[in-house]
């Protein structure tokens, strides 16, 4: 190699490093900054979260999404929290993809109960193309009822994402679940990058992204900060951010994990709100086990969306009458 060529190579390498360093610096939310939010005195954290919340949203308005498991159980993945994995004996029976009419009836019931978004979940690692064609029909039917549509079907290729978008799908839910460094303790059958790839395919197809995670899986506070940083540094960050508290299901490896302090859950919501000011932050799974007081703190911390209806996918959720009563007590209105 000539001296000149060698010098050019060195300059190129140095500038690539500088670009990478600059990109890292430009991260909106370095993990340290997110971790510092977690460390704030509780009242200061909630004050900041509430201020941010009021900049972009009506603080007394909470959006309601209804979930339906359109294909339950028998999933080949080994997600350590999930009752639908074939790897664990949880009593969840594997079913087939639901018929169109059953889904339409459930969506009509959701409209009547006051939901504005309908999310269809399937226990797949990734759908086959012919599954996507069938789900596209469901999306069209649900959208025709005036609902916003959301699906969570596992990993998605670019053409599959495009097909769903063309059918009218508004949101695709695909969670990062936890921080990159904690991920391998929870799931071994797919990696973090595969999740990011699906999210990129969803974005490219022009859909809104619904992406969050689960806390209470034995992770450290630093790891919770790591999850929020991953979400907040996406460009753009997700429009919808579900924060789930682990629902412990007997038979799953994470059953028996130490319970997370409820105030730490509230902190996680507040930190998500501050770092992703325009997102819908959803107080997601785990509400059935939460007191009304903790839920009220979550709304104060900036949560402005819930899952609404008696069931999540396979586990319970507060019934509609109980949620109506809570909304009434807190003076919350549907968004
Ligand atoms: N199979 C698809 C996937 O994993 O992307 C879609 C359905 S999956 C059940 C959707 C999400 O539900 C998971 O990513 C996880 O965040 C959440 N989830 C599953 N089981 C849970 C549990 N026991 N507690 C809290 N969240 C849970
Ligand atoms: C999300 O973040 N939480 C929902 C939805 N997206 C698909 C699922 C929660 C599942 C809880 C366990 C179950 O009911 O099976
Ligand atoms: Fe399958 Fe999704 Fe459950 Fe993982 S979370 S086991 S991919 S249904």
Coordinates of N, CA, C and O and ligand atoms in Angstrom, one line a residue, residues 75 77-79 81-82 84-85 122-125 190, ligand 3:
X75 N -46.9 -20.9 21.1 CA -45.8 -20.1 20.5 C -44.4 -20.7 20.7 O -44.1 -21.1 21.8
X77 N -41.5 -19.4 20.7 CA -40.5 -18.6 21.4 C -40.5 -18.9 22.9 O -41.4 -19.5 23.5
X78 N -39.4 -18.5 23.5 CA -39.2 -18.9 25.0 C -39.2 -17.7 25.9 O -38.6 -17.8 27.0
X79 N -39.9 -16.7 25.6 CA -40.0 -15.5 26.4 C -40.4 -15.9 27.9 O -41.5 -16.5 28.1
X81 N -41.5 -14.7 30.5 CA -42.7 -14.1 31.2 C -44.0 -14.6 30.6 O -45.1 -14.4 31.2
X82 N -43.9 -15.3 29.5 CA -45.2 -15.5 28.7 C -45.9 -16.8 28.8 O -45.3 -17.9 28.6
X84 N -48.0 -18.0 26.9 CA -48.4 -18.6 25.6 C -47.2 -19.4 24.9 O -47.4 -19.9 23.8
X85 N -46.1 -19.4 25.6 CA -45.0 -20.2 25.0 C -45.2 -21.7 25.1 O -45.6 -22.2 26.2
X122 N -51.4 -11.9 18.4 CA -51.3 -13.3 18.0 C -50.0 -13.9 18.6 O -48.9 -13.3 18.5
X123 N -50.1 -15.1 19.1 CA -48.9 -15.8 19.6 C -48.1 -16.5 18.5 O -48.0 -17.7 18.4
X124 N -47.5 -15.6 17.7 CA -46.6 -16.1 16.7 C -45.2 -15.6 16.9 O -45.0 -14.5 17.4
X125 N -44.2 -16.3 16.5 CA -42.8 -15.8 16.4 C -42.8 -14.8 15.3 O -42.3 -13.7 15.4
X190 N -34.9 -15.2 20.1 CA -34.7 -14.1 19.1 C -33.9 -13.0 19.8 O -34.0 -12.9 21.0
Ligands
LIG3 FE1 -44.6 -15.9 21.8 FE2 -45.0 -13.3 22.0 FE3 -45.3 -14.9 24.1 FE4 -42.9 -14.4 23.2 S1 -44.3 -12.9 24.1 S2 -43.7 -16.4 23.8 S3 -43.3 -14.3 21.0 S4 -46.5 -14.9 22.3

